[in-house]
Amino acid sequence: MDLLIKNGTVVTAVSSFEADVAVKDGKIVAIGKDLDFEAKKVVDAKGKLVLPGALDAHTHMAMPFGGTISADSYLAGTRAAVCGGVTTIFDYPVQHKGETILGLINSKKSVLEKEACCDYAFHCCITNFNDGQILDEMEEAVEKGITSFKCFLVYKKEGMMVDDGMLATLLLRAKELGAMINVHAENPDLIDLRVDKYLKEGKTDAWYHYMSRPEFVEAEADKRVVHWSSHLDAPVYIVHMADKEGLEECIKAKEEGHELYVETCPQYLEFTCDVYKREDGRNFVCSPPMKGKESQDALWKALKSGFIDTVATDHCPFQSYEKDWGKDDFTKIPNGCAGVENLYPYMLDAANAGKITFEKVVEVCSTNVAKIFGCDNKGEIAVGKDADIVIYDKDKDFTISVNNMHSDYDHTIWEGKKLHGYLLQTYLRGQLVYDNGEYVGTPGDGNYVKRSPKK
C-alpha cells in the first residue's frame, strides 16, 4: 500500500464506524478492521474522524466582476480549498456573446493544469446563444464531462442575464442531454426599481444592498424557476438559497416528486441581514444577501430534514480596498465573500455542537455533490473511489483569521469565528497536501474531473 490510515472512525453519509483505510495508486482499495498490509506510509487516526474530501459545488476563482477580478487566483483558491478539506472545486466560467463553451473551458483548463492544488470541474454560465451555436455545442461539452450549465436571472446591465425563454430553452436542452441547469434566482426588475428608489433618497450604505433585494425579491424568482422546471419536467439546481418563501416552494415541489436540488451556503447559515448595519457591512455584500432570522431558521430546519441537498460557498472574495469603493454607494461594492477554506470546518463544527450529524455534513458537502453532478469517483470513503481523505480532530480548537487562511485576500467575513474541531490533514488521491496548518502539496497536483451525464 502507498498509504494506510489506521484506527480512525470512518464517516459516510449514512453511518460511522471504526476501520482502517488502505490506499494504492490514488484509490481506496480496502476498508476494514485491523487491515494487515505493508504500507509506505502509516497514519494512526485513533480518536479522529476519517472523512471524504468535500466538493465545493460553487466557486468563482479569478472571476472578472464589478470592475475588478476576484481576489483568489486558481492557485490561491485551490490551495485554500485543500487547506479546508475541499478536494474538488466546481468553478463557474462565464460565456459571453461570441464565445464558445469549449473555447472558454479550455482557456481555464490551461491555467488550472499549472496552478490547481485540488481537482476541479466546471459549470459553464451561458449568457448568449450565439444564434443557436451554444445549444448545439452543449452536446459536445457534455461528452467532454461538462454536464451542468448556469443561468443568471440577474445582472442585466452586466450582460449576464437570461430571460424566461432562454431559461426554458436551456432546461429542455439540458434534459435531452442528461445535463443540469443551475440557476441564480432573483428578480432583476424589482432590484433595479428598488436600487433607483434608494439612490434617489440618498440611502446608499450597505444596508440598502439588502433592502434592494430582500426576501420577496429572491422568492419570486425561486418560484418562477420551480414553475418552469416542474411544468417542463426538467431537473434544476437552485444555487445559494437564502430565503424562507422560495425554500418552501422548493420543498413543495420536491414533495410532489419533481427533480429539483437546493444549495445553500455557510454565510446564510451563520449571518443575518443585520451584518449590513455594521460599520464594515460592505465586506458582507454578496448576492443574494444574507436575510432575516426567519429565513436562517428555515434553512437550518430544511438542512436537518433533507430538503437542502448541498452546502457550497459561492467563494468570490475581493480585497478590502475594492469593497471600499462602495463605502458611499452600495451599488459600487463588488459582490462576493470568501468561504472555500471555511466550508467543511464550519459545517463540522455545527456537527460537533450537535446542530446536525457528522453524516449529514458528509452528505451535503461531499456525497450529494458527487451524485448530483456525476463525479463517479468522488464523494465517499469507499473501495474504488479516489482517495480524497480528510483527517479531523473533534477536540482541536481553532479561531479563523485572515492570518491563518491560505488565500490571497486581505480580510474575511469569518474573522474571529471560533470552531471546536478542525482538520489535521487532507489527502488528494492519496497524496498529502495539507498538514497541520501548512499547505504541503504542489500547484498542478489537481486533475480535471470528467463528469457523467444523468442516465
Coordinates of C-alpha atoms in Angstrom, one line a residue:
M1 CA 0.0 0.0 0.0
D2 CA 1.0 3.6 -0.5
L3 CA -1.0 4.8 2.5
L4 CA -2.6 3.0 5.4
I5 CA -4.8 5.1 7.8
K6 CA -5.3 3.0 11.0
N7 CA -7.8 3.1 13.8
G8 CA -9.9 6.0 12.7
T9 CA -13.7 6.5 12.6
V10 CA -14.8 6.5 9.0
V11 CA -17.8 8.7 8.4
T12 CA -20.1 8.2 5.4
A13 CA -23.4 9.9 4.5
V14 CA -25.3 7.2 6.3
S15 CA -23.1 5.8 9.1
S16 CA -19.9 5.9 11.1
F17 CA -17.7 3.0 12.0
E18 CA -14.2 2.3 13.2
A19 CA -12.0 1.0 10.4
D20 CA -8.6 1.2 8.6
V21 CA -8.4 2.6 5.1
A22 CA -5.8 1.4 2.6
V23 CA -4.8 3.4 -0.4
K24 CA -2.8 2.4 -3.5
D25 CA -2.3 4.4 -6.8
G26 CA -4.6 7.2 -5.6
K27 CA -7.6 4.9 -5.0
I28 CA -9.1 3.4 -1.8
V29 CA -8.5 -0.3 -2.2
A30 CA -9.6 -1.7 1.2
I31 CA -11.6 -0.7 4.3
G32 CA -11.8 -2.9 7.4
K33 CA -10.8 -3.6 10.9
D34 CA -7.1 -4.4 11.6
L35 CA -6.0 -4.4 7.9
D36 CA -2.7 -6.3 7.6
F37 CA -0.9 -4.5 4.9
E38 CA 2.7 -3.2 4.5
A39 CA 2.5 0.4 3.6
K40 CA 4.9 3.2 2.6
K41 CA 3.1 5.5 5.0
V42 CA 1.1 4.6 8.0
V43 CA -1.1 7.2 9.8
D44 CA -2.6 6.5 13.2
A45 CA -6.0 8.2 13.3
K46 CA -7.1 6.8 16.6
G47 CA -9.8 9.1 18.1
K48 CA -10.0 11.0 14.8
L49 CA -12.7 11.1 12.1
V50 CA -11.8 9.9 8.6
L51 CA -13.9 11.8 6.1
P52 CA -14.2 12.0 2.3
G53 CA -12.8 15.3 0.9
A54 CA -15.5 17.9 0.4
L55 CA -16.6 19.0 -3.1
D56 CA -17.4 22.8 -3.2
A57 CA -20.0 23.0 -5.9
H58 CA -19.9 26.8 -6.2
T59 CA -16.7 28.9 -6.6
H60 CA -15.7 31.9 -8.7
M61 CA -11.9 32.0 -8.9
A62 CA -10.2 34.7 -10.9
M63 CA -13.6 36.0 -12.0
P64 CA -13.9 39.4 -13.7
F65 CA -16.8 41.2 -11.9
G66 CA -17.7 44.6 -10.6
G67 CA -14.9 46.4 -12.4
T68 CA -12.2 44.1 -11.0
I69 CA -11.2 40.4 -10.7
S70 CA -12.0 38.2 -7.6
A71 CA -9.0 38.1 -5.3
D72 CA -8.2 34.4 -5.5
S73 CA -6.3 33.1 -8.5
Y74 CA -6.8 29.5 -9.3
L75 CA -3.7 28.7 -7.5
A76 CA -4.6 30.6 -4.3
G77 CA -8.2 29.5 -4.3
T78 CA -7.5 25.8 -4.8
R79 CA -4.7 26.0 -2.2
A80 CA -7.2 27.4 0.3
A81 CA -9.6 24.7 -0.7
V82 CA -7.4 21.7 0.2
C83 CA -6.4 23.5 3.4
G84 CA -10.0 23.5 4.3
G85 CA -10.6 19.8 3.3
V86 CA -12.1 20.6 -0.1
T87 CA -10.5 18.3 -2.7
T88 CA -12.7 19.2 -5.7
I89 CA -14.0 22.6 -6.7
F90 CA -16.6 23.5 -9.3
D91 CA -15.8 26.8 -11.0
Y92 CA -18.2 29.0 -13.0
P93 CA -16.6 30.4 -16.1
V94 CA -18.9 32.9 -17.8
Q95 CA -19.6 32.6 -21.6
H96 CA -20.3 35.9 -23.3
K97 CA -21.5 36.7 -26.8
G98 CA -19.2 35.3 -29.4
E99 CA -17.5 32.9 -27.0
T100 CA -17.9 29.1 -27.2
I101 CA -18.3 26.8 -24.3
L102 CA -15.2 24.6 -25.0
G103 CA -13.0 27.6 -26.0
L104 CA -13.8 29.2 -22.6
I105 CA -13.3 26.0 -20.7
N106 CA -10.1 25.1 -22.4
S107 CA -8.7 28.5 -21.6
K108 CA -9.4 27.9 -17.9
K109 CA -8.0 24.4 -18.1
S110 CA -4.7 25.7 -19.5
V111 CA -4.3 27.8 -16.3
L112 CA -5.5 25.1 -13.9
E113 CA -3.2 22.4 -15.3
K114 CA -0.3 24.5 -13.9
E115 CA -2.0 26.0 -10.8
A116 CA -4.6 23.6 -9.4
C117 CA -3.9 22.4 -5.9
C118 CA -7.1 20.3 -5.9
D119 CA -9.2 18.6 -8.5
Y120 CA -11.6 20.7 -10.5
A121 CA -14.8 20.7 -12.6
F122 CA -16.8 23.3 -14.4
H123 CA -20.3 24.6 -14.6
C124 CA -20.4 26.9 -17.6
C125 CA -22.5 30.1 -17.3
I126 CA -24.5 30.7 -20.5
T127 CA -25.4 34.3 -21.3
N128 CA -25.8 34.2 -25.1
F129 CA -26.9 31.5 -27.6
N130 CA -24.7 32.8 -30.4
D131 CA -27.5 32.2 -32.9
G132 CA -28.1 28.7 -31.7
Q133 CA -24.4 27.6 -31.8
I134 CA -24.3 27.2 -28.0
L135 CA -27.3 24.8 -27.9
D136 CA -25.5 22.6 -30.5
E137 CA -22.2 22.8 -28.6
M138 CA -23.8 21.7 -25.3
E139 CA -23.8 18.1 -26.6
E140 CA -20.0 18.1 -27.2
A141 CA -19.5 19.8 -23.8
V142 CA -21.5 17.0 -22.1
E143 CA -19.4 14.4 -23.9
K144 CA -16.3 16.0 -22.5
G145 CA -17.6 15.9 -19.0
I146 CA -19.2 19.4 -18.6
T147 CA -22.6 18.2 -17.5
S148 CA -24.0 21.4 -15.9
F149 CA -24.7 24.9 -17.1
K150 CA -25.7 28.1 -15.2
C151 CA -28.3 30.7 -15.9
F152 CA -28.3 34.1 -14.1
L153 CA -31.8 35.6 -13.8
V154 CA -30.0 38.8 -12.7
Y155 CA -27.1 41.1 -13.8
K156 CA -28.9 42.5 -16.8
K157 CA -26.7 45.6 -17.1
E158 CA -23.6 43.3 -17.0
G159 CA -24.9 41.3 -20.0
M160 CA -25.1 38.1 -18.0
M161 CA -28.9 37.7 -17.5
V162 CA -31.1 35.2 -19.4
D163 CA -34.8 35.7 -19.9
D164 CA -37.5 33.2 -19.3
G165 CA -37.4 32.0 -22.9
M166 CA -33.7 31.3 -22.7
L167 CA -34.1 29.6 -19.3
A168 CA -36.9 27.3 -20.6
T169 CA -34.8 26.5 -23.8
L170 CA -31.8 25.6 -21.7
L171 CA -33.8 23.5 -19.3
L172 CA -35.2 21.4 -22.2
R173 CA -31.9 21.1 -24.0
A174 CA -30.1 20.0 -20.8
K175 CA -32.9 17.4 -20.2
E176 CA -32.2 16.0 -23.6
L177 CA -28.5 15.6 -22.9
G178 CA -28.7 14.3 -19.3
A179 CA -27.3 17.6 -18.1
M180 CA -28.3 20.0 -15.4
I181 CA -29.2 23.7 -15.3
N182 CA -28.1 25.7 -12.2
V183 CA -29.9 29.0 -11.6
H184 CA -29.2 32.2 -9.7
A185 CA -32.7 33.3 -8.8
E186 CA -33.5 36.9 -8.0
N187 CA -35.9 39.3 -9.8
P188 CA -33.8 41.9 -11.8
D189 CA -36.6 44.4 -12.4
L190 CA -37.6 44.6 -8.8
I191 CA -33.9 45.1 -7.8
D192 CA -33.5 47.9 -10.4
L193 CA -36.7 49.6 -9.2
R194 CA -35.6 49.5 -5.6
V195 CA -32.0 50.5 -6.2
D196 CA -33.2 53.5 -8.1
K197 CA -35.5 54.4 -5.3
Y198 CA -32.9 54.2 -2.5
L199 CA -30.2 56.1 -4.5
K200 CA -32.7 58.9 -5.2
E201 CA -33.5 59.1 -1.5
G202 CA -29.8 59.2 -0.6
K203 CA -29.8 55.9 1.1
T204 CA -26.5 54.5 0.0
D205 CA -24.9 52.4 2.7
A206 CA -24.6 48.6 2.7
W207 CA -27.9 48.1 4.5
Y208 CA -29.6 49.1 1.3
H209 CA -27.9 46.3 -0.6
Y210 CA -30.1 44.0 1.4
M211 CA -33.2 46.3 1.2
S212 CA -32.9 46.4 -2.6
R213 CA -33.1 42.6 -2.9
P214 CA -34.9 41.4 0.3
E215 CA -36.6 38.0 0.8
F216 CA -39.6 38.5 -1.6
V217 CA -37.3 39.6 -4.5
E218 CA -35.4 36.4 -4.3
A219 CA -38.6 34.3 -3.6
E220 CA -40.4 35.4 -6.8
A221 CA -37.5 34.2 -8.9
D222 CA -37.2 30.9 -6.9
K223 CA -40.9 30.3 -7.6
R224 CA -40.6 31.1 -11.3
V225 CA -37.7 28.6 -11.6
V226 CA -39.7 25.9 -9.8
H227 CA -42.7 26.7 -12.0
W228 CA -40.8 26.3 -15.3
S229 CA -38.8 23.2 -14.3
S230 CA -41.8 21.4 -12.9
H231 CA -44.1 22.1 -15.9
L232 CA -41.3 21.3 -18.4
D233 CA -40.4 18.2 -16.3
A234 CA -36.7 19.2 -16.4
P235 CA -34.3 18.9 -13.5
V236 CA -32.9 22.1 -12.0
Y237 CA -30.4 23.1 -9.3
I238 CA -31.1 26.3 -7.4
V239 CA -27.9 27.9 -6.1
H240 CA -27.3 29.8 -2.9
M241 CA -30.9 29.5 -1.5
A242 CA -31.2 32.2 1.2
D243 CA -35.0 32.9 1.8
K244 CA -37.8 31.0 3.5
E245 CA -40.5 31.7 1.0
G246 CA -38.6 30.4 -2.0
L247 CA -37.3 27.5 0.0
E248 CA -40.9 26.5 0.9
E249 CA -41.8 26.5 -2.8
C250 CA -38.9 24.2 -3.5
I251 CA -39.9 21.8 -0.6
K252 CA -43.4 21.6 -2.0
A253 CA -42.1 20.7 -5.5
K254 CA -39.8 18.1 -4.0
E255 CA -42.7 16.6 -2.1
E256 CA -44.7 16.4 -5.3
G257 CA -41.8 14.4 -6.9
H258 CA -40.1 16.9 -9.1
E259 CA -36.4 16.6 -9.6
L260 CA -35.1 19.8 -8.0
Y261 CA -32.0 20.3 -6.0
V262 CA -31.3 23.1 -3.4
E263 CA -28.0 24.5 -2.4
T264 CA -27.3 26.9 0.4
C265 CA -24.1 28.5 1.8
P266 CA -22.5 28.8 5.2
Q267 CA -22.8 32.6 5.2
Y268 CA -26.6 32.3 5.1
L269 CA -26.5 29.7 8.0
E270 CA -24.2 31.9 10.1
F271 CA -25.1 35.6 9.4
T272 CA -28.4 37.5 9.1
C273 CA -29.0 40.8 7.3
D274 CA -28.1 42.6 10.5
V275 CA -24.4 42.4 9.3
Y276 CA -25.2 45.2 6.8
K277 CA -25.8 47.6 9.6
R278 CA -22.2 47.1 10.8
E279 CA -19.5 49.7 10.0
D280 CA -17.8 47.0 7.9
G281 CA -21.1 45.9 6.4
R282 CA -19.9 46.3 2.8
N283 CA -17.5 43.4 3.4
F284 CA -20.5 41.1 3.7
V285 CA -22.1 42.3 0.4
C286 CA -22.9 39.3 -1.8
S287 CA -25.9 38.4 -3.9
P288 CA -28.3 37.2 -2.8
P289 CA -27.6 39.0 0.5
M290 CA -27.9 37.4 3.9
K291 CA -31.6 37.5 5.0
G292 CA -33.5 37.7 8.3
K293 CA -33.6 35.3 11.2
E294 CA -36.8 33.6 10.0
S295 CA -35.1 32.6 6.7
Q296 CA -32.0 31.5 8.5
D297 CA -34.0 29.3 10.8
A298 CA -35.9 27.8 7.8
L299 CA -32.6 26.9 6.2
W300 CA -31.3 25.0 9.2
K301 CA -34.6 23.2 9.5
A302 CA -34.5 22.2 5.8
L303 CA -30.9 21.1 6.1
K304 CA -31.7 18.8 9.0
S305 CA -34.8 17.4 7.3
G306 CA -33.1 16.6 4.0
F307 CA -34.7 19.3 1.8
I308 CA -31.4 21.1 1.3
D309 CA -29.2 18.9 -0.9
T310 CA -25.8 20.6 -0.8
V311 CA -23.9 23.3 1.1
A312 CA -21.4 25.2 -1.1
T313 CA -19.6 28.5 -0.7
D314 CA -20.1 30.9 -3.7
H315 CA -16.5 31.7 -2.9
C316 CA -15.8 35.1 -4.6
P317 CA -13.6 37.3 -2.4
F318 CA -12.4 40.8 -3.1
Q319 CA -9.8 42.9 -1.4
S320 CA -10.9 45.4 1.3
Y321 CA -9.9 48.4 -0.8
E322 CA -12.2 47.1 -3.6
K323 CA -15.1 46.7 -1.1
D324 CA -14.4 50.3 0.0
W325 CA -15.3 51.5 -3.5
G326 CA -18.9 51.3 -2.3
K327 CA -18.4 53.0 1.1
D328 CA -20.8 55.8 0.0
D329 CA -22.7 53.9 -2.7
F330 CA -23.7 50.2 -2.2
T331 CA -24.1 49.6 -5.9
K332 CA -20.3 50.0 -6.3
I333 CA -19.4 47.2 -3.9
P334 CA -18.1 44.1 -5.7
N335 CA -20.4 41.3 -4.7
G336 CA -18.8 38.3 -3.1
C337 CA -17.3 36.8 0.1
A338 CA -14.6 34.2 0.9
G339 CA -15.5 30.7 2.0
V340 CA -13.8 27.8 0.3
E341 CA -11.4 27.1 3.2
N342 CA -14.2 27.5 5.8
L343 CA -17.0 25.3 4.3
Y344 CA -16.0 21.9 5.8
P345 CA -14.7 23.2 9.2
Y346 CA -17.8 25.4 9.7
M347 CA -20.2 22.6 8.9
L348 CA -18.2 20.0 11.0
D349 CA -18.2 22.5 13.9
A350 CA -22.0 22.5 13.7
A351 CA -22.0 18.7 13.9
N352 CA -19.6 18.8 16.8
A353 CA -22.1 21.2 18.6
G354 CA -25.0 18.8 17.9
K355 CA -26.9 21.0 15.4
I356 CA -26.6 18.3 12.7
T357 CA -24.9 15.0 12.4
F358 CA -21.4 14.3 11.0
E359 CA -23.1 12.0 8.5
K360 CA -25.3 14.9 7.3
V361 CA -22.2 17.1 6.8
V362 CA -20.6 14.4 4.6
E363 CA -23.9 14.0 2.7
V364 CA -24.3 17.7 1.9
C365 CA -20.7 18.7 1.4
S366 CA -19.4 15.6 -0.4
T367 CA -21.6 12.7 -1.3
N368 CA -24.7 14.5 -2.6
V369 CA -22.5 16.9 -4.7
A370 CA -20.7 13.9 -6.3
K371 CA -24.0 12.2 -7.1
I372 CA -25.9 15.2 -8.4
F373 CA -23.1 16.3 -10.7
G374 CA -21.8 12.9 -11.9
C375 CA -18.4 12.8 -10.1
D376 CA -18.4 9.0 -10.1
N377 CA -15.0 8.6 -8.3
K378 CA -15.7 11.2 -5.6
G379 CA -17.8 11.8 -2.5
E380 CA -17.3 8.9 -0.2
I381 CA -14.9 6.7 1.7
A382 CA -15.5 3.5 -0.3
V383 CA -13.4 0.9 -2.2
G384 CA -12.7 2.1 -5.7
K385 CA -13.2 5.8 -5.0
D386 CA -10.5 8.4 -5.3
A387 CA -8.5 8.6 -2.0
D388 CA -9.6 12.1 -1.3
I389 CA -9.5 11.9 2.5
V390 CA -9.6 14.4 5.4
I391 CA -8.5 13.5 9.0
Y392 CA -10.4 15.6 11.5
D393 CA -9.8 16.2 15.2
K394 CA -13.0 16.8 17.1
D395 CA -11.1 18.2 20.1
K396 CA -8.9 20.8 18.3
D397 CA -9.9 24.4 18.8
F398 CA -9.4 26.8 16.0
T399 CA -10.1 30.5 15.5
I400 CA -10.4 31.7 11.9
S401 CA -8.3 34.7 10.9
V402 CA -7.1 36.1 7.7
N403 CA -3.6 35.4 9.1
N404 CA -4.2 31.6 9.2
M405 CA -6.0 31.2 5.9
H406 CA -4.3 30.2 2.7
S407 CA -6.0 32.6 0.2
D408 CA -4.7 35.9 -1.3
Y409 CA -7.4 38.1 0.1
D410 CA -6.7 40.6 2.9
H411 CA -9.9 40.2 5.0
T412 CA -12.5 37.6 5.7
I413 CA -16.1 37.7 6.9
W414 CA -15.2 34.7 9.1
E415 CA -12.6 36.7 11.1
G416 CA -12.7 35.7 14.8
K417 CA -15.1 32.7 14.3
K418 CA -14.2 30.1 16.9
L419 CA -14.5 26.5 15.8
H420 CA -14.4 23.4 18.1
G421 CA -12.8 20.7 16.0
Y422 CA -10.6 21.2 13.0
L423 CA -8.9 19.1 10.2
L424 CA -5.4 17.8 10.7
Q425 CA -4.6 16.5 7.2
T426 CA -6.0 16.5 3.7
Y427 CA -5.1 13.8 1.1
L428 CA -5.7 14.4 -2.6
R429 CA -5.9 11.0 -4.4
G430 CA -3.7 9.6 -1.6
Q431 CA -1.2 12.4 -1.6
L432 CA -0.8 14.6 1.5
V433 CA -1.5 18.2 0.5
Y434 CA -2.4 19.8 3.9
D435 CA -0.7 19.0 7.2
N436 CA -1.5 20.7 10.5
G437 CA -1.8 24.3 9.2
E438 CA 0.6 24.0 6.2
Y439 CA 0.0 23.5 2.5
V440 CA 2.4 20.8 1.5
G441 CA 1.2 20.0 -2.0
T442 CA 2.4 21.3 -5.3
P443 CA 0.5 23.6 -7.7
G444 CA -0.5 21.4 -10.7
D445 CA -1.5 18.4 -8.5
G446 CA -5.1 18.9 -9.4
N447 CA -6.8 17.0 -12.2
Y448 CA -9.8 17.8 -14.3
V449 CA -12.9 15.8 -13.3
K450 CA -14.7 14.5 -16.3
R451 CA -18.3 14.0 -15.1
S452 CA -21.0 11.6 -16.2
P453 CA -24.4 12.7 -17.6
K454 CA -27.6 11.6 -16.0
K455 CA -28.9 8.3 -17.3

